[in-house]
Amino acid sequence: MRVAGKKIAVLGDMLELGEKETFWHRQIGRLLGKIQSLDSVILVGERAQAIAKTAPINMQLTCVKSWDEAEEQVSKILFETQEHSLVLVKGSLAMQLDKMVTELVE
């Protein structure tokens, strides 16, 4: 998708994956290597930090513990950009990233 501003991905813990949870989080990191157009990735939660271990070293990554910390980071980027940006939000419902979306929309 084309956008004048930034492309940001907010990725939260994927819960209920069982004993392969570390593997699947690391797979997301590997997949990020195939995406050239992301300006920033914000990882939310303890499990999501496994994504950082396999993500490209030159990718702009920020690790936070909760949705409200992620909202602060996204708001900061959007304020600095001052152009229409694109934010992808994905994670388990228990990570409450929907609250972040509500805060950003308001």
CSV table of N, CA, C and O in Angstrom, one decimal:
chain,number,residue,atom,x,y,z
A,1,MET,N,0.8,-1.2,0.0
A,1,MET,CA,0.0,0.0,0.0
A,1,MET,C,0.9,1.2,0.0
A,1,MET,O,1.9,1.3,0.7
A,2,ARG,N,0.5,2.2,-0.8
A,2,ARG,CA,1.2,3.5,-0.8
A,2,ARG,C,0.6,4.4,0.2
A,2,ARG,O,-0.6,4.5,0.3
A,3,VAL,N,1.5,5.2,0.8
A,3,VAL,CA,1.1,6.1,1.8
A,3,VAL,C,2.2,7.2,1.8
A,3,VAL,O,3.4,7.0,1.7
A,4,ALA,N,1.7,8.5,2.1
A,4,ALA,CA,2.6,9.6,2.1
A,4,ALA,C,3.5,9.6,3.4
A,4,ALA,O,4.7,10.0,3.3
A,5,GLY,N,3.0,9.1,4.5
A,5,GLY,CA,3.7,9.1,5.7
A,5,GLY,C,4.4,7.8,6.0
A,5,GLY,O,5.0,7.2,5.1
A,6,LYS,N,4.4,7.4,7.2
A,6,LYS,CA,5.2,6.2,7.7
A,6,LYS,C,4.3,5.0,7.6
A,6,LYS,O,3.1,5.0,7.7
A,7,LYS,N,5.0,3.8,7.5
A,7,LYS,CA,4.3,2.5,7.6
A,7,LYS,C,4.8,1.9,8.9
A,7,LYS,O,6.1,1.7,9.1
A,8,ILE,N,3.9,1.6,9.8
A,8,ILE,CA,4.2,1.2,11.2
A,8,ILE,C,3.5,-0.1,11.4
A,8,ILE,O,2.3,-0.3,11.1
A,9,ALA,N,4.2,-1.1,12.0
A,9,ALA,CA,3.6,-2.4,12.4
A,9,ALA,C,3.7,-2.5,13.9
A,9,ALA,O,4.8,-2.3,14.5
A,10,VAL,N,2.5,-2.7,14.6
A,10,VAL,CA,2.5,-3.0,16.0
A,10,VAL,C,2.1,-4.4,16.2
A,10,VAL,O,1.0,-4.8,15.8
A,11,LEU,N,3.1,-5.2,16.7
A,11,LEU,CA,2.9,-6.7,16.8
A,11,LEU,C,3.0,-7.1,18.3
A,11,LEU,O,4.0,-6.9,18.9
A,12,GLY,N,1.9,-7.7,18.7
A,12,GLY,CA,1.8,-8.1,20.1
A,12,GLY,C,2.0,-9.6,20.3
A,12,GLY,O,2.1,-10.3,19.3
A,13,ASP,N,2.2,-10.0,21.5
A,13,ASP,CA,2.3,-11.4,21.8
A,13,ASP,C,1.2,-12.2,21.1
A,13,ASP,O,0.0,-11.8,21.1
A,14,MET,N,1.6,-13.4,20.6
A,14,MET,CA,0.6,-14.3,20.1
A,14,MET,C,0.5,-15.4,21.2
A,14,MET,O,1.4,-16.2,21.4
A,15,LEU,N,-0.6,-15.3,21.9
A,15,LEU,CA,-0.8,-16.2,23.0
A,15,LEU,C,-1.5,-17.5,22.6
A,15,LEU,O,-2.0,-17.6,21.5
A,16,GLU,N,-1.6,-18.5,23.4
A,16,GLU,CA,-2.2,-19.8,23.2
A,16,GLU,C,-1.6,-20.6,22.0
A,16,GLU,O,-2.3,-21.3,21.3
A,17,LEU,N,-0.3,-20.4,21.8
A,17,LEU,CA,0.3,-21.2,20.8
A,17,LEU,C,1.0,-22.5,21.3
A,17,LEU,O,1.5,-23.3,20.5
A,18,GLY,N,1.0,-22.6,22.6
A,18,GLY,CA,1.6,-23.8,23.2
A,18,GLY,C,3.1,-23.9,23.1
A,18,GLY,O,3.7,-22.9,23.1
A,19,GLU,N,3.6,-25.1,23.1
A,19,GLU,CA,5.0,-25.3,23.2
A,19,GLU,C,5.8,-24.7,22.0
A,19,GLU,O,7.1,-24.6,22.1
A,20,LYS,N,5.2,-24.4,20.9
A,20,LYS,CA,5.9,-23.9,19.7
A,20,LYS,C,5.8,-22.3,19.7
A,20,LYS,O,6.1,-21.8,18.6
A,21,GLU,N,5.4,-21.7,20.8
A,21,GLU,CA,5.2,-20.2,20.7
A,21,GLU,C,6.5,-19.5,20.3
A,21,GLU,O,6.5,-18.6,19.6
A,22,THR,N,7.7,-19.9,20.9
A,22,THR,CA,8.9,-19.2,20.5
A,22,THR,C,9.2,-19.4,19.1
A,22,THR,O,9.6,-18.4,18.4
A,23,PHE,N,9.0,-20.6,18.5
A,23,PHE,CA,9.3,-20.8,17.1
A,23,PHE,C,8.4,-19.9,16.2
A,23,PHE,O,9.0,-19.2,15.3
A,24,TRP,N,7.1,-19.7,16.5
A,24,TRP,CA,6.3,-18.9,15.7
A,24,TRP,C,6.6,-17.4,15.8
A,24,TRP,O,6.5,-16.7,14.8
A,25,HIS,N,6.9,-17.0,17.0
A,25,HIS,CA,7.3,-15.6,17.2
A,25,HIS,C,8.6,-15.3,16.4
A,25,HIS,O,8.7,-14.3,15.7
A,26,ARG,N,9.5,-16.2,16.4
A,26,ARG,CA,10.8,-16.0,15.6
A,26,ARG,C,10.5,-16.1,14.1
A,26,ARG,O,11.2,-15.4,13.3
A,27,GLN,N,9.5,-16.9,13.7
A,27,GLN,CA,9.1,-16.9,12.3
A,27,GLN,C,8.7,-15.5,11.8
A,27,GLN,O,8.9,-15.1,10.7
A,28,ILE,N,7.9,-14.8,12.7
A,28,ILE,CA,7.5,-13.5,12.3
A,28,ILE,C,8.7,-12.6,12.1
A,28,ILE,O,8.7,-11.8,11.1
A,29,GLY,N,9.7,-12.7,12.9
A,29,GLY,CA,10.9,-11.9,12.7
A,29,GLY,C,11.6,-12.2,11.4
A,29,GLY,O,12.0,-11.3,10.7
A,30,ARG,N,11.6,-13.5,11.0
A,30,ARG,CA,12.1,-13.8,9.7
A,30,ARG,C,11.3,-13.3,8.5
A,30,ARG,O,11.9,-12.8,7.5
A,31,LEU,N,10.0,-13.3,8.7
A,31,LEU,CA,9.1,-12.7,7.7
A,31,LEU,C,9.3,-11.2,7.5
A,31,LEU,O,9.2,-10.7,6.4
A,32,LEU,N,9.6,-10.5,8.6
A,32,LEU,CA,9.8,-9.1,8.5
A,32,LEU,C,11.0,-8.8,7.6
A,32,LEU,O,11.1,-7.7,7.0
A,33,GLY,N,11.9,-9.7,7.4
A,33,GLY,CA,13.1,-9.5,6.5
A,33,GLY,C,12.6,-9.4,5.1
A,33,GLY,O,13.4,-8.9,4.2
A,34,LYS,N,11.5,-9.9,4.7
A,34,LYS,CA,10.9,-9.8,3.4
A,34,LYS,C,10.2,-8.6,3.1
A,34,LYS,O,9.7,-8.3,2.0
A,35,ILE,N,9.9,-7.8,4.1
A,35,ILE,CA,9.1,-6.5,4.0
A,35,ILE,C,10.1,-5.3,4.0
A,35,ILE,O,10.6,-5.0,5.0
A,36,GLN,N,10.3,-4.7,2.9
A,36,GLN,CA,11.2,-3.6,2.7
A,36,GLN,C,10.6,-2.3,3.1
A,36,GLN,O,11.4,-1.4,3.4
A,37,SER,N,9.3,-2.2,3.1
A,37,SER,CA,8.7,-0.8,3.2
A,37,SER,C,8.3,-0.4,4.6
A,37,SER,O,7.8,0.7,4.8
A,38,LEU,N,8.6,-1.2,5.6
A,38,LEU,CA,8.2,-0.8,7.0
A,38,LEU,C,9.2,0.2,7.6
A,38,LEU,O,10.4,0.0,7.5
A,39,ASP,N,8.7,1.3,8.1
A,39,ASP,CA,9.5,2.3,8.7
A,39,ASP,C,9.8,2.0,10.2
A,39,ASP,O,10.9,2.4,10.7
A,40,SER,N,8.9,1.4,10.8
A,40,SER,CA,9.0,1.1,12.3
A,40,SER,C,8.2,-0.1,12.7
A,40,SER,O,7.1,-0.3,12.2
A,41,VAL,N,8.7,-0.9,13.6
A,41,VAL,CA,8.0,-2.0,14.2
A,41,VAL,C,8.0,-1.9,15.7
A,41,VAL,O,9.1,-1.7,16.3
A,42,ILE,N,6.9,-1.9,16.3
A,42,ILE,CA,6.7,-1.9,17.7
A,42,ILE,C,6.3,-3.2,18.2
A,42,ILE,O,5.2,-3.7,17.8
A,43,LEU,N,7.1,-3.8,19.1
A,43,LEU,CA,6.8,-5.2,19.6
A,43,LEU,C,6.2,-5.0,21.0
A,43,LEU,O,6.8,-4.4,21.9
A,44,VAL,N,5.1,-5.6,21.3
A,44,VAL,CA,4.4,-5.5,22.5
A,44,VAL,C,4.3,-6.8,23.3
A,44,VAL,O,3.7,-7.8,22.8
A,45,GLY,N,4.9,-6.9,24.5
A,45,GLY,CA,4.9,-8.0,25.3
A,45,GLY,C,6.2,-8.8,25.4
A,45,GLY,O,7.1,-8.6,24.6
A,46,GLU,N,6.2,-9.7,26.3
A,46,GLU,CA,7.4,-10.6,26.5
A,46,GLU,C,7.7,-11.5,25.3
A,46,GLU,O,8.8,-11.6,24.9
A,47,ARG,N,6.7,-12.2,24.9
A,47,ARG,CA,6.9,-13.2,23.8
A,47,ARG,C,7.2,-12.5,22.5
A,47,ARG,O,8.0,-13.1,21.7
A,48,ALA,N,6.7,-11.3,22.3
A,48,ALA,CA,7.0,-10.6,21.0
A,48,ALA,C,8.5,-10.2,20.9
A,48,ALA,O,9.0,-10.0,19.8
A,49,GLN,N,9.2,-10.2,22.0
A,49,GLN,CA,10.6,-9.9,22.0
A,49,GLN,C,11.4,-11.0,21.2
A,49,GLN,O,12.5,-10.7,20.7
A,50,ALA,N,10.8,-12.2,21.1
A,50,ALA,CA,11.5,-13.2,20.3
A,50,ALA,C,11.5,-12.8,18.8
A,50,ALA,O,12.4,-13.3,18.1
A,51,ILE,N,10.6,-12.0,18.4
A,51,ILE,CA,10.5,-11.5,17.0
A,51,ILE,C,11.8,-10.7,16.8
A,51,ILE,O,12.4,-10.8,15.7
A,52,ALA,N,12.2,-9.9,17.7
A,52,ALA,CA,13.4,-9.1,17.5
A,52,ALA,C,14.7,-9.9,17.3
A,52,ALA,O,15.6,-9.4,16.7
A,53,LYS,N,14.7,-11.1,17.8
A,53,LYS,CA,15.9,-11.9,17.7
A,53,LYS,C,16.2,-12.4,16.3
A,53,LYS,O,17.3,-12.7,15.9
A,54,THR,N,15.1,-12.4,15.5
A,54,THR,CA,15.3,-12.9,14.1
A,54,THR,C,14.9,-11.8,13.0
A,54,THR,O,15.0,-12.1,11.9
A,55,ALA,N,14.5,-10.7,13.5
A,55,ALA,CA,14.2,-9.5,12.6
A,55,ALA,C,15.5,-9.0,12.0
A,55,ALA,O,16.6,-9.1,12.6
A,56,PRO,N,15.5,-8.4,10.9
A,56,PRO,CA,16.7,-7.8,10.3
A,56,PRO,C,17.3,-6.7,11.3
A,56,PRO,O,16.6,-6.0,11.9
A,57,ILE,N,18.6,-6.8,11.3
A,57,ILE,CA,19.3,-5.9,12.3
A,57,ILE,C,19.2,-4.4,12.0
A,57,ILE,O,19.3,-3.6,12.8
A,58,ASN,N,18.9,-4.1,10.7
A,58,ASN,CA,18.8,-2.7,10.3
A,58,ASN,C,17.3,-2.2,10.4
A,58,ASN,O,17.1,-1.0,10.1
A,59,MET,N,16.4,-3.0,10.9
A,59,MET,CA,15.0,-2.6,11.0
A,59,MET,C,14.8,-1.8,12.3
A,59,MET,O,15.4,-2.1,13.3
A,60,GLN,N,14.0,-0.7,12.2
A,60,GLN,CA,13.7,0.1,13.4
A,60,GLN,C,12.7,-0.6,14.3
A,60,GLN,O,11.6,-0.7,14.0
A,61,LEU,N,13.2,-1.2,15.4
A,61,LEU,CA,12.4,-1.9,16.3
A,61,LEU,C,12.4,-1.3,17.7
A,61,LEU,O,13.4,-0.7,18.2
A,62,THR,N,11.2,-1.3,18.3
A,62,THR,CA,11.0,-0.8,19.6
A,62,THR,C,10.2,-1.9,20.4
A,62,THR,O,9.2,-2.3,19.9
A,63,CYS,N,10.7,-2.2,21.6
A,63,CYS,CA,10.0,-3.2,22.4
A,63,CYS,C,9.4,-2.5,23.6
A,63,CYS,O,10.1,-1.7,24.3
A,64,VAL,N,8.1,-2.8,23.8
A,64,VAL,CA,7.4,-2.2,25.0
A,64,VAL,C,6.6,-3.4,25.7
A,64,VAL,O,6.5,-4.4,25.1
A,65,LYS,N,6.2,-3.1,26.9
A,65,LYS,CA,5.5,-4.1,27.7
A,65,LYS,C,4.0,-4.1,27.5
A,65,LYS,O,3.3,-5.1,27.7
A,66,SER,N,3.4,-3.0,27.1
A,66,SER,CA,1.9,-2.9,27.2
A,66,SER,C,1.4,-2.0,26.0
A,66,SER,O,2.1,-1.3,25.4
A,67,TRP,N,0.1,-2.1,25.8
A,67,TRP,CA,-0.6,-1.4,24.8
A,67,TRP,C,-0.5,0.1,24.9
A,67,TRP,O,-0.3,0.8,23.9
A,68,ASP,N,-0.5,0.6,26.2
A,68,ASP,CA,-0.4,2.1,26.4
A,68,ASP,C,1.0,2.6,26.0
A,68,ASP,O,1.1,3.7,25.5
A,69,GLU,N,2.0,1.8,26.3
A,69,GLU,CA,3.4,2.2,25.9
A,69,GLU,C,3.5,2.2,24.4
A,69,GLU,O,4.1,3.0,23.8
A,70,ALA,N,2.8,1.2,23.7
A,70,ALA,CA,2.8,1.1,22.3
A,70,ALA,C,2.1,2.4,21.7
A,70,ALA,O,2.6,3.0,20.7
A,71,GLU,N,1.0,2.7,22.3
A,71,GLU,CA,0.3,3.9,21.9
A,71,GLU,C,1.1,5.2,21.9
A,71,GLU,O,1.1,6.0,21.0
A,72,GLU,N,1.9,5.3,23.0
A,72,GLU,CA,2.8,6.5,23.1
A,72,GLU,C,3.8,6.5,22.0
A,72,GLU,O,4.0,7.6,21.4
A,73,GLN,N,4.4,5.4,21.7
A,73,GLN,CA,5.3,5.3,20.6
A,73,GLN,C,4.7,5.6,19.2
A,73,GLN,O,5.3,6.4,18.4
A,74,VAL,N,3.6,5.0,18.9
A,74,VAL,CA,2.9,5.3,17.7
A,74,VAL,C,2.5,6.8,17.6
A,74,VAL,O,2.7,7.4,16.5
A,75,SER,N,1.9,7.3,18.6
A,75,SER,CA,1.5,8.7,18.6
A,75,SER,C,2.7,9.6,18.4
A,75,SER,O,2.6,10.6,17.6
A,76,LYS,N,3.9,9.3,18.9
A,76,LYS,CA,5.1,10.1,18.7
A,76,LYS,C,5.5,10.1,17.3
A,76,LYS,O,5.8,11.1,16.7
A,77,ILE,N,5.5,8.9,16.7
A,77,ILE,CA,5.8,8.8,15.2
A,77,ILE,C,4.9,9.6,14.4
A,77,ILE,O,5.3,10.3,13.5
A,78,LEU,N,3.6,9.4,14.6
A,78,LEU,CA,2.5,10.1,13.8
A,78,LEU,C,2.6,11.6,14.0
A,78,LEU,O,2.5,12.3,13.0
A,79,PHE,N,2.9,12.1,15.2
A,79,PHE,CA,3.0,13.5,15.4
A,79,PHE,C,4.2,14.1,14.7
A,79,PHE,O,4.1,15.1,14.1
A,80,GLU,N,5.3,13.4,14.7
A,80,GLU,CA,6.5,13.8,14.0
A,80,GLU,C,6.4,13.8,12.4
A,80,GLU,O,6.9,14.6,11.7
A,81,THR,N,5.6,12.8,12.0
A,81,THR,CA,5.4,12.7,10.5
A,81,THR,C,4.5,13.7,9.9
A,81,THR,O,4.8,14.3,8.8
A,82,GLN,N,3.4,14.0,10.5
A,82,GLN,CA,2.4,15.0,10.1
A,82,GLN,C,1.9,14.7,8.7
A,82,GLN,O,1.5,15.6,8.0
A,83,GLU,N,1.9,13.5,8.2
A,83,GLU,CA,1.3,13.1,7.0
A,83,GLU,C,0.5,11.8,7.3
A,83,GLU,O,0.6,11.2,8.3
A,84,HIS,N,-0.4,11.5,6.3
A,84,HIS,CA,-1.2,10.3,6.5
A,84,HIS,C,-0.3,9.1,6.5
A,84,HIS,O,0.5,8.8,5.6
A,85,SER,N,-0.4,8.3,7.6
A,85,SER,CA,0.5,7.1,7.8
A,85,SER,C,-0.4,5.9,7.9
A,85,SER,O,-1.6,6.0,8.0
A,86,LEU,N,0.2,4.7,7.8
A,86,LEU,CA,-0.5,3.4,7.9
A,86,LEU,C,0.1,2.7,9.1
A,86,LEU,O,1.3,2.5,9.3
A,87,VAL,N,-0.9,2.2,9.9
A,87,VAL,CA,-0.5,1.4,11.1
A,87,VAL,C,-1.2,0.1,11.1
A,87,VAL,O,-2.4,0.0,11.0
A,88,LEU,N,-0.4,-1.0,11.0
A,88,LEU,CA,-0.9,-2.4,11.1
A,88,LEU,C,-0.8,-2.8,12.6
A,88,LEU,O,0.2,-2.6,13.2
A,89,VAL,N,-1.9,-3.3,13.1
A,89,VAL,CA,-2.0,-3.8,14.5
A,89,VAL,C,-2.4,-5.2,14.5
A,89,VAL,O,-3.4,-5.6,14.0
A,90,LYS,N,-1.5,-6.1,15.2
A,90,LYS,CA,-1.8,-7.5,15.2
A,90,LYS,C,-1.3,-8.1,16.5
A,90,LYS,O,-0.2,-7.9,16.9
A,91,GLY,N,-2.1,-8.9,17.2
A,91,GLY,CA,-1.7,-9.6,18.4
A,91,GLY,C,-2.9,-10.3,19.0
A,91,GLY,O,-4.1,-10.0,18.6
A,92,SER,N,-2.7,-11.1,20.0
A,92,SER,CA,-3.8,-11.7,20.7
A,92,SER,C,-4.7,-10.7,21.3
A,92,SER,O,-4.3,-9.7,21.8
A,93,LEU,N,-6.0,-11.0,21.4
A,93,LEU,CA,-7.0,-10.1,22.1
A,93,LEU,C,-6.6,-9.8,23.5
A,93,LEU,O,-6.8,-8.7,24.0
A,94,ALA,N,-6.0,-10.7,24.2
A,94,ALA,CA,-5.6,-10.5,25.6
A,94,ALA,C,-4.5,-9.4,25.7
A,94,ALA,O,-4.3,-8.9,26.8
A,95,MET,N,-3.8,-9.1,24.6
A,95,MET,CA,-2.8,-8.0,24.7
A,95,MET,C,-3.5,-6.6,24.7
A,95,MET,O,-2.9,-5.6,24.9
A,96,GLN,N,-4.8,-6.6,24.4
A,96,GLN,CA,-5.6,-5.4,24.5
A,96,GLN,C,-5.2,-4.3,23.5
A,96,GLN,O,-5.3,-3.1,23.8
A,97,LEU,N,-4.6,-4.7,22.4
A,97,LEU,CA,-4.2,-3.7,21.4
A,97,LEU,C,-5.4,-2.9,20.8
A,97,LEU,O,-5.2,-1.8,20.3
A,98,ASP,N,-6.6,-3.4,21.0
A,98,ASP,CA,-7.8,-2.7,20.5
A,98,ASP,C,-7.9,-1.4,21.3
A,98,ASP,O,-8.4,-0.4,20.8
A,99,LYS,N,-7.5,-1.3,22.5
A,99,LYS,CA,-7.5,-0.1,23.3
A,99,LYS,C,-6.6,0.9,22.7
A,99,LYS,O,-6.9,2.1,22.7
A,100,MET,N,-5.4,0.5,22.2
A,100,MET,CA,-4.5,1.4,21.6
A,100,MET,C,-5.1,2.0,20.4
A,100,MET,O,-5.1,3.2,20.1
A,101,VAL,N,-5.8,1.2,19.6
A,101,VAL,CA,-6.5,1.7,18.4
A,101,VAL,C,-7.5,2.7,18.7
A,101,VAL,O,-7.6,3.8,18.1
A,102,THR,N,-8.3,2.4,19.7
A,102,THR,CA,-9.3,3.4,20.2
A,102,THR,C,-8.7,4.7,20.6
A,102,THR,O,-9.2,5.8,20.2
A,103,GLU,N,-7.6,4.7,21.3
A,103,GLU,CA,-6.9,5.9,21.7
A,103,GLU,C,-6.4,6.7,20.6
A,103,GLU,O,-6.5,7.9,20.5
A,104,LEU,N,-5.9,6.0,19.6
A,104,LEU,CA,-5.3,6.6,18.4
A,104,LEU,C,-6.4,7.3,17.5
A,104,LEU,O,-6.2,8.4,17.0
A,105,VAL,N,-7.5,6.6,17.5
A,105,VAL,CA,-8.6,7.1,16.6
A,105,VAL,C,-9.2,8.4,17.2
A,105,VAL,O,-9.7,9.3,16.5
A,106,GLU,N,-9.3,8.4,18.6
A,106,GLU,CA,-10.0,9.5,19.2
A,106,GLU,C,-9.1,10.7,19.2
A,106,GLU,O,-8.6,11.5,18.9
